[in-house]
Amino acid sequence: MKKKDIKILLVDDEPDILEIVSYNLSSEGYEVFTAKNGIEGVAKAKKKKPHLIILDVMMPEMDGIETCETIRNTTGLENTIIVFLTARGEDYSQVAGFDAGADDYITKPIKPKVLVSKVKALLRRLKDETPQAEDIVKVGNIVIDREEYKIINDGTEIVLPRKEFELLALLTSRPSKVFKREVILDKVWGNEVVVGGRTIDVHIRKLREKIGDDHFKTVKGVGYKFVL
């Protein structure tokens, strides 16, 4: 996918942040849109269908956590990459963000060149390929459509955020195999993303709620496996 075809939405209540980040990303060739609060951000996300959303946590009217949850529950935006831009580095804030469906965090202040590099790394996750037969996989009563990022469980379609989908796809690729935590981080989040083990736990908990607790087994001190 060419840069000019990639749409990025910035949502922040600080005009200076919007101006600086927008300028640097636009200079790279991306199509950039901005919003000054969560409510406006949700409206623009629905209209523009961005590939990546950079979202501030602390905003008036609708904060970043609520905005992220709303976007994740919007048809057509389930697989949009969402990254929080925030000055808050507390663990509880990050956990709340991942719990809401965020893919990553960027802590400000951040140098423009570093921000651009981070965005490039995030955008590497975008798929731009022709559908293949192996994109649809059936495991027990679960059908995984890798092309459309769609899950059907016992005949019922389930919408999963991108990271939950990729984690499920990884675990179901080898049922009963124990995937070590470091392997999960590498395969699902990639080496360019710094996240903690708690991130995996949050996503596993979400999958248990949506797919079924019996399918996901914890191997203490090692990792997780999917069982039929």
PDB file of C-alpha atoms in Angstrom:
ATOM      1  CA  MET A   1       0.000   0.000   0.000  1.00  0.00           C
ATOM      2  CA  LYS A   2       1.391   3.400  -1.005  1.00  0.00           C
ATOM      3  CA  LYS A   3       1.751   6.195   1.552  1.00  0.00           C
ATOM      4  CA  LYS A   4      -0.683   8.461  -0.291  1.00  0.00           C
ATOM      5  CA  ASP A   5      -3.366   5.782   0.125  1.00  0.00           C
ATOM      6  CA  ILE A   6      -2.885   5.505   3.901  1.00  0.00           C
ATOM      7  CA  LYS A   7      -5.243   7.604   6.021  1.00  0.00           C
ATOM      8  CA  ILE A   8      -4.285   8.678   9.546  1.00  0.00           C
ATOM      9  CA  LEU A   9      -6.588  10.361  12.056  1.00  0.00           C
ATOM     10  CA  LEU A  10      -5.148  12.436  14.929  1.00  0.00           C
ATOM     11  CA  VAL A  11      -7.394  13.101  17.914  1.00  0.00           C
ATOM     12  CA  ASP A  12      -6.061  15.513  20.553  1.00  0.00           C
ATOM     13  CA  ASP A  13      -7.383  18.576  22.373  1.00  0.00           C
ATOM     14  CA  GLU A  14      -4.006  20.365  22.174  1.00  0.00           C
ATOM     15  CA  PRO A  15      -3.762  22.438  18.953  1.00  0.00           C
ATOM     16  CA  ASP A  16       0.054  22.427  19.064  1.00  0.00           C
ATOM     17  CA  ILE A  17       0.156  18.626  19.138  1.00  0.00           C
ATOM     18  CA  LEU A  18      -2.281  18.398  16.235  1.00  0.00           C
ATOM     19  CA  GLU A  19      -0.268  20.888  14.192  1.00  0.00           C
ATOM     20  CA  ILE A  20       3.160  19.339  14.820  1.00  0.00           C
ATOM     21  CA  VAL A  21       2.128  15.701  14.392  1.00  0.00           C
ATOM     22  CA  SER A  22      -0.059  16.470  11.382  1.00  0.00           C
ATOM     23  CA  TYR A  23       2.740  18.399   9.679  1.00  0.00           C
ATOM     24  CA  ASN A  24       5.332  15.657  10.169  1.00  0.00           C
ATOM     25  CA  LEU A  25       3.066  12.851   8.993  1.00  0.00           C
ATOM     26  CA  SER A  26       1.745  14.845   6.036  1.00  0.00           C
ATOM     27  CA  SER A  27       5.341  15.579   5.044  1.00  0.00           C
ATOM     28  CA  GLU A  28       5.878  11.821   4.832  1.00  0.00           C
ATOM     29  CA  GLY A  29       3.100  11.558   2.266  1.00  0.00           C
ATOM     30  CA  TYR A  30       0.251  10.242   4.427  1.00  0.00           C
ATOM     31  CA  GLU A  31      -3.295  11.615   4.198  1.00  0.00           C
ATOM     32  CA  VAL A  32      -3.896  13.117   7.631  1.00  0.00           C
ATOM     33  CA  PHE A  33      -7.130  14.206   9.320  1.00  0.00           C
ATOM     34  CA  THR A  34      -7.520  15.821  12.739  1.00  0.00           C
ATOM     35  CA  ALA A  35     -10.132  16.072  15.479  1.00  0.00           C
ATOM     36  CA  LYS A  36      -9.999  18.112  18.685  1.00  0.00           C
ATOM     37  CA  ASN A  37     -12.004  15.793  20.955  1.00  0.00           C
ATOM     38  CA  GLY A  38     -13.330  12.257  21.223  1.00  0.00           C
ATOM     39  CA  ILE A  39     -16.809  12.979  19.891  1.00  0.00           C
ATOM     40  CA  GLU A  40     -15.410  14.663  16.790  1.00  0.00           C
ATOM     41  CA  GLY A  41     -12.848  11.882  16.502  1.00  0.00           C
ATOM     42  CA  VAL A  42     -15.510   9.159  16.399  1.00  0.00           C
ATOM     43  CA  ALA A  43     -17.482  11.082  13.762  1.00  0.00           C
ATOM     44  CA  LYS A  44     -14.423  11.548  11.541  1.00  0.00           C
ATOM     45  CA  ALA A  45     -13.361   7.927  12.018  1.00  0.00           C
ATOM     46  CA  LYS A  46     -16.760   6.755  10.791  1.00  0.00           C
ATOM     47  CA  LYS A  47     -16.613   9.095   7.792  1.00  0.00           C
ATOM     48  CA  LYS A  48     -12.959   8.737   6.744  1.00  0.00           C
ATOM     49  CA  LYS A  49     -12.299   5.077   7.710  1.00  0.00           C
ATOM     50  CA  PRO A  50      -8.626   5.697   8.660  1.00  0.00           C
ATOM     51  CA  HIS A  51      -6.010   2.954   8.681  1.00  0.00           C
ATOM     52  CA  LEU A  52      -4.398   4.384  11.838  1.00  0.00           C
ATOM     53  CA  ILE A  53      -5.757   6.522  14.665  1.00  0.00           C
ATOM     54  CA  ILE A  54      -3.436   8.374  17.056  1.00  0.00           C
ATOM     55  CA  LEU A  55      -5.543   9.129  20.083  1.00  0.00           C
ATOM     56  CA  ASP A  56      -4.934  11.256  23.177  1.00  0.00           C
ATOM     57  CA  VAL A  57      -6.092   9.770  26.487  1.00  0.00           C
ATOM     58  CA  MET A  58      -7.001  12.892  28.452  1.00  0.00           C
ATOM     59  CA  MET A  59      -9.634  14.869  26.516  1.00  0.00           C
ATOM     60  CA  PRO A  60     -12.815  16.783  27.413  1.00  0.00           C
ATOM     61  CA  GLU A  61     -16.326  15.535  26.549  1.00  0.00           C
ATOM     62  CA  MET A  62     -15.188  11.992  25.711  1.00  0.00           C
ATOM     63  CA  ASP A  63     -11.814  10.692  26.885  1.00  0.00           C
ATOM     64  CA  GLY A  64      -9.516   8.478  24.836  1.00  0.00           C
ATOM     65  CA  ILE A  65     -10.552   5.232  26.530  1.00  0.00           C
ATOM     66  CA  GLU A  66     -14.242   5.754  25.776  1.00  0.00           C
ATOM     67  CA  THR A  67     -13.414   6.960  22.270  1.00  0.00           C
ATOM     68  CA  CYS A  68     -11.353   3.842  21.605  1.00  0.00           C
ATOM     69  CA  GLU A  69     -14.129   1.552  22.857  1.00  0.00           C
ATOM     70  CA  THR A  70     -16.677   3.338  20.660  1.00  0.00           C
ATOM     71  CA  ILE A  71     -14.478   3.041  17.586  1.00  0.00           C
ATOM     72  CA  ARG A  72     -13.776  -0.644  18.240  1.00  0.00           C
ATOM     73  CA  ASN A  73     -17.529  -1.306  18.362  1.00  0.00           C
ATOM     74  CA  THR A  74     -18.177   0.526  15.085  1.00  0.00           C
ATOM     75  CA  THR A  75     -18.727  -1.595  11.987  1.00  0.00           C
ATOM     76  CA  GLY A  76     -15.909  -1.083   9.503  1.00  0.00           C
ATOM     77  CA  LEU A  77     -13.434   0.161  12.119  1.00  0.00           C
ATOM     78  CA  GLU A  78     -12.781  -3.072  14.013  1.00  0.00           C
ATOM     79  CA  ASN A  79      -9.344  -3.531  12.439  1.00  0.00           C
ATOM     80  CA  THR A  80      -8.173   0.079  12.440  1.00  0.00           C
ATOM     81  CA  ILE A  81      -4.837   0.395  14.235  1.00  0.00           C
ATOM     82  CA  ILE A  82      -5.285   2.546  17.351  1.00  0.00           C
ATOM     83  CA  VAL A  83      -2.352   3.962  19.281  1.00  0.00           C
ATOM     84  CA  PHE A  84      -2.615   6.201  22.331  1.00  0.00           C
ATOM     85  CA  LEU A  85      -0.526   9.370  22.482  1.00  0.00           C
ATOM     86  CA  THR A  86      -0.266  10.359  26.109  1.00  0.00           C
ATOM     87  CA  ALA A  87       1.952  11.848  28.761  1.00  0.00           C
ATOM     88  CA  ARG A  88       0.631   9.322  31.260  1.00  0.00           C
ATOM     89  CA  GLY A  89       2.854   6.306  31.786  1.00  0.00           C
ATOM     90  CA  GLU A  90       1.141   4.588  34.693  1.00  0.00           C
ATOM     91  CA  ASP A  91       0.500   0.873  34.325  1.00  0.00           C
ATOM     92  CA  TYR A  92      -3.216   1.212  35.051  1.00  0.00           C
ATOM     93  CA  SER A  93      -3.617   3.722  32.225  1.00  0.00           C
ATOM     94  CA  GLN A  94      -1.898   1.418  29.754  1.00  0.00           C
ATOM     95  CA  VAL A  95      -3.893  -1.610  30.878  1.00  0.00           C
ATOM     96  CA  ALA A  96      -7.126   0.388  30.511  1.00  0.00           C
ATOM     97  CA  GLY A  97      -6.067   1.387  27.017  1.00  0.00           C
ATOM     98  CA  PHE A  98      -5.256  -2.153  25.895  1.00  0.00           C
ATOM     99  CA  ASP A  99      -8.449  -3.357  27.552  1.00  0.00           C
ATOM    100  CA  ALA A 100     -10.376  -0.835  25.433  1.00  0.00           C
ATOM    101  CA  GLY A 101      -8.801  -2.244  22.272  1.00  0.00           C
ATOM    102  CA  ALA A 102      -5.692  -0.105  21.709  1.00  0.00           C
ATOM    103  CA  ASP A 103      -2.798  -1.630  19.776  1.00  0.00           C
ATOM    104  CA  ASP A 104       0.013   0.410  21.286  1.00  0.00           C
ATOM    105  CA  TYR A 105       1.119   3.462  23.266  1.00  0.00           C
ATOM    106  CA  ILE A 106       3.301   6.438  22.345  1.00  0.00           C
ATOM    107  CA  THR A 107       4.415   8.545  25.301  1.00  0.00           C
ATOM    108  CA  LYS A 108       4.807  12.278  24.778  1.00  0.00           C
ATOM    109  CA  PRO A 109       6.874  14.354  24.495  1.00  0.00           C
ATOM    110  CA  ILE A 110       8.288  12.507  21.500  1.00  0.00           C
ATOM    111  CA  LYS A 111      10.678  13.745  18.815  1.00  0.00           C
ATOM    112  CA  PRO A 112       9.067  14.083  15.355  1.00  0.00           C
ATOM    113  CA  LYS A 113      11.527  11.681  13.691  1.00  0.00           C
ATOM    114  CA  VAL A 114      10.898   9.069  16.394  1.00  0.00           C
ATOM    115  CA  LEU A 115       7.135   9.499  15.998  1.00  0.00           C
ATOM    116  CA  VAL A 116       7.360   9.015  12.227  1.00  0.00           C
ATOM    117  CA  SER A 117       9.459   5.869  12.713  1.00  0.00           C
ATOM    118  CA  LYS A 118       6.934   4.539  15.209  1.00  0.00           C
ATOM    119  CA  VAL A 119       4.058   5.184  12.812  1.00  0.00           C
ATOM    120  CA  LYS A 120       5.915   3.405  10.007  1.00  0.00           C
ATOM    121  CA  ALA A 121       6.405   0.392  12.284  1.00  0.00           C
ATOM    122  CA  LEU A 122       2.720   0.334  13.185  1.00  0.00           C
ATOM    123  CA  LEU A 123       1.661   0.580   9.547  1.00  0.00           C
ATOM    124  CA  ARG A 124       3.746  -2.462   8.614  1.00  0.00           C
ATOM    125  CA  ARG A 125       0.919  -4.491  10.093  1.00  0.00           C
ATOM    126  CA  LEU A 126      -1.423  -3.497   7.297  1.00  0.00           C
ATOM    127  CA  LYS A 127      -2.147  -6.273   4.830  1.00  0.00           C
ATOM    128  CA  ASP A 128      -2.186  -5.544   1.105  1.00  0.00           C
ATOM    129  CA  GLU A 129      -2.423  -8.895  -0.564  1.00  0.00           C
ATOM    130  CA  THR A 130      -4.766 -11.051  -2.653  1.00  0.00           C
ATOM    131  CA  PRO A 131      -6.989 -13.429  -0.691  1.00  0.00           C
ATOM    132  CA  GLN A 132      -5.749 -17.013  -0.616  1.00  0.00           C
ATOM    133  CA  ALA A 133      -7.614 -20.228   0.169  1.00  0.00           C
ATOM    134  CA  GLU A 134      -5.625 -20.653   3.386  1.00  0.00           C
ATOM    135  CA  ASP A 135      -6.958 -17.332   4.656  1.00  0.00           C
ATOM    136  CA  ILE A 136     -10.034 -19.241   5.856  1.00  0.00           C
ATOM    137  CA  VAL A 137      -9.241 -21.776   8.580  1.00  0.00           C
ATOM    138  CA  LYS A 138     -11.653 -24.009  10.530  1.00  0.00           C
ATOM    139  CA  VAL A 139     -10.693 -25.179  14.022  1.00  0.00           C
ATOM    140  CA  GLY A 140     -13.422 -27.166  15.741  1.00  0.00           C
ATOM    141  CA  ASN A 141     -16.556 -25.015  15.664  1.00  0.00           C
ATOM    142  CA  ILE A 142     -14.538 -21.860  15.005  1.00  0.00           C
ATOM    143  CA  VAL A 143     -14.033 -20.444  11.507  1.00  0.00           C
ATOM    144  CA  ILE A 144     -11.240 -17.872  11.152  1.00  0.00           C
ATOM    145  CA  ASP A 145     -11.286 -15.641   8.069  1.00  0.00           C
ATOM    146  CA  ARG A 146      -7.809 -14.084   8.009  1.00  0.00           C
ATOM    147  CA  GLU A 147      -8.580 -11.879   5.014  1.00  0.00           C
ATOM    148  CA  GLU A 148     -11.679 -10.215   6.461  1.00  0.00           C
ATOM    149  CA  TYR A 149     -10.555 -10.443  10.102  1.00  0.00           C
ATOM    150  CA  LYS A 150     -13.781 -12.276  10.885  1.00  0.00           C
ATOM    151  CA  ILE A 151     -14.531 -15.013  13.415  1.00  0.00           C
ATOM    152  CA  ILE A 152     -17.539 -17.343  13.344  1.00  0.00           C
ATOM    153  CA  ASN A 153     -18.062 -19.381  16.510  1.00  0.00           C
ATOM    154  CA  ASP A 154     -20.847 -21.992  16.423  1.00  0.00           C
ATOM    155  CA  GLY A 155     -22.469 -20.125  13.549  1.00  0.00           C
ATOM    156  CA  THR A 156     -22.326 -16.743  15.288  1.00  0.00           C
ATOM    157  CA  GLU A 157     -20.084 -14.011  13.896  1.00  0.00           C
ATOM    158  CA  ILE A 158     -17.834 -12.382  16.497  1.00  0.00           C
ATOM    159  CA  VAL A 159     -16.057  -9.076  15.954  1.00  0.00           C
ATOM    160  CA  LEU A 160     -12.565  -8.989  17.455  1.00  0.00           C
ATOM    161  CA  PRO A 161     -10.100  -6.088  17.617  1.00  0.00           C
ATOM    162  CA  ARG A 162      -6.983  -6.634  15.508  1.00  0.00           C
ATOM    163  CA  LYS A 163      -4.679  -7.835  18.290  1.00  0.00           C
ATOM    164  CA  GLU A 164      -7.248 -10.240  19.757  1.00  0.00           C
ATOM    165  CA  PHE A 165      -7.792 -11.657  16.263  1.00  0.00           C
ATOM    166  CA  GLU A 166      -4.073 -12.106  15.629  1.00  0.00           C
ATOM    167  CA  LEU A 167      -3.580 -13.724  19.031  1.00  0.00           C
ATOM    168  CA  LEU A 168      -6.446 -16.149  18.390  1.00  0.00           C
ATOM    169  CA  ALA A 169      -5.129 -16.926  14.900  1.00  0.00           C
ATOM    170  CA  LEU A 170      -1.698 -17.701  16.352  1.00  0.00           C
ATOM    171  CA  LEU A 171      -2.950 -19.974  19.126  1.00  0.00           C
ATOM    172  CA  THR A 172      -5.359 -21.851  16.836  1.00  0.00           C
ATOM    173  CA  SER A 173      -2.658 -22.376  14.196  1.00  0.00           C
ATOM    174  CA  ARG A 174      -1.305 -25.190  16.398  1.00  0.00           C
ATOM    175  CA  PRO A 175      -4.035 -26.414  18.781  1.00  0.00           C
ATOM    176  CA  SER A 176      -2.637 -27.855  22.042  1.00  0.00           C
ATOM    177  CA  LYS A 177       0.802 -26.354  21.372  1.00  0.00           C
ATOM    178  CA  VAL A 178       2.038 -24.148  24.212  1.00  0.00           C
ATOM    179  CA  PHE A 179       3.120 -20.774  22.875  1.00  0.00           C
ATOM    180  CA  LYS A 180       5.684 -19.097  25.095  1.00  0.00           C
ATOM    181  CA  ARG A 181       4.966 -15.534  26.140  1.00  0.00           C
ATOM    182  CA  GLU A 182       8.004 -14.177  24.297  1.00  0.00           C
ATOM    183  CA  VAL A 183       6.899 -15.945  21.103  1.00  0.00           C
ATOM    184  CA  ILE A 184       3.405 -14.459  21.414  1.00  0.00           C
ATOM    185  CA  LEU A 185       4.837 -10.963  21.878  1.00  0.00           C
ATOM    186  CA  ASP A 186       7.079 -11.397  18.847  1.00  0.00           C
ATOM    187  CA  LYS A 187       4.444 -12.913  16.542  1.00  0.00           C
ATOM    188  CA  VAL A 188       1.493 -10.739  17.527  1.00  0.00           C
ATOM    189  CA  TRP A 189       3.030  -7.421  18.547  1.00  0.00           C
ATOM    190  CA  GLY A 190       6.364  -7.560  16.738  1.00  0.00           C
ATOM    191  CA  ASN A 191       9.837  -6.674  17.881  1.00  0.00           C
ATOM    192  CA  GLU A 192       9.300  -2.978  17.264  1.00  0.00           C
ATOM    193  CA  VAL A 193       6.577  -2.713  19.912  1.00  0.00           C
ATOM    194  CA  VAL A 194       7.426  -2.613  23.593  1.00  0.00           C
ATOM    195  CA  VAL A 195       4.673  -4.174  25.690  1.00  0.00           C
ATOM    196  CA  GLY A 196       4.609  -6.128  28.928  1.00  0.00           C
ATOM    197  CA  GLY A 197       3.374  -9.589  29.794  1.00  0.00           C
ATOM    198  CA  ARG A 198       0.277  -8.028  31.313  1.00  0.00           C
ATOM    199  CA  THR A 199      -0.798  -7.054  27.783  1.00  0.00           C
ATOM    200  CA  ILE A 200      -1.070 -10.711  26.790  1.00  0.00           C
ATOM    201  CA  ASP A 201      -3.109 -11.494  29.918  1.00  0.00           C
ATOM    202  CA  VAL A 202      -5.606  -8.732  29.101  1.00  0.00           C
ATOM    203  CA  HIS A 203      -6.107 -10.005  25.540  1.00  0.00           C
ATOM    204  CA  ILE A 204      -6.439 -13.634  26.665  1.00  0.00           C
ATOM    205  CA  ARG A 205      -9.087 -12.585  29.184  1.00  0.00           C
ATOM    206  CA  LYS A 206     -11.024 -10.852  26.420  1.00  0.00           C
ATOM    207  CA  LEU A 207     -10.821 -13.926  24.187  1.00  0.00           C
ATOM    208  CA  ARG A 208     -12.049 -16.133  27.012  1.00  0.00           C
ATOM    209  CA  GLU A 209     -15.071 -13.875  27.432  1.00  0.00           C
ATOM    210  CA  LYS A 210     -15.891 -13.953  23.704  1.00  0.00           C
ATOM    211  CA  ILE A 211     -14.824 -17.427  22.538  1.00  0.00           C
ATOM    212  CA  GLY A 212     -15.101 -19.509  25.685  1.00  0.00           C
ATOM    213  CA  ASP A 213     -12.971 -19.960  28.778  1.00  0.00           C
ATOM    214  CA  ASP A 214     -12.401 -23.693  28.180  1.00  0.00           C
ATOM    215  CA  HIS A 215     -10.500 -23.083  24.940  1.00  0.00           C
ATOM    216  CA  PHE A 216      -7.624 -21.146  26.518  1.00  0.00           C
ATOM    217  CA  LYS A 217      -5.272 -22.794  28.967  1.00  0.00           C
ATOM    218  CA  THR A 218      -2.575 -21.052  30.963  1.00  0.00           C
ATOM    219  CA  VAL A 219       0.714 -22.879  31.404  1.00  0.00           C
ATOM    220  CA  LYS A 220       2.108 -21.122  34.444  1.00  0.00           C
ATOM    221  CA  GLY A 221       5.470 -19.542  33.895  1.00  0.00           C
ATOM    222  CA  VAL A 222       5.481 -20.484  30.202  1.00  0.00           C
ATOM    223  CA  GLY A 223       2.565 -19.170  28.143  1.00  0.00           C
ATOM    224  CA  TYR A 224      -0.804 -20.162  26.657  1.00  0.00           C
ATOM    225  CA  LYS A 225      -2.339 -22.807  24.428  1.00  0.00           C
ATOM    226  CA  PHE A 226      -5.635 -23.291  22.581  1.00  0.00           C
ATOM    227  CA  VAL A 227      -7.536 -26.533  23.155  1.00  0.00           C
ATOM    228  CA  LEU A 228     -10.600 -27.957  21.399  1.00  0.00           C
TER     229      LEU A 228
END
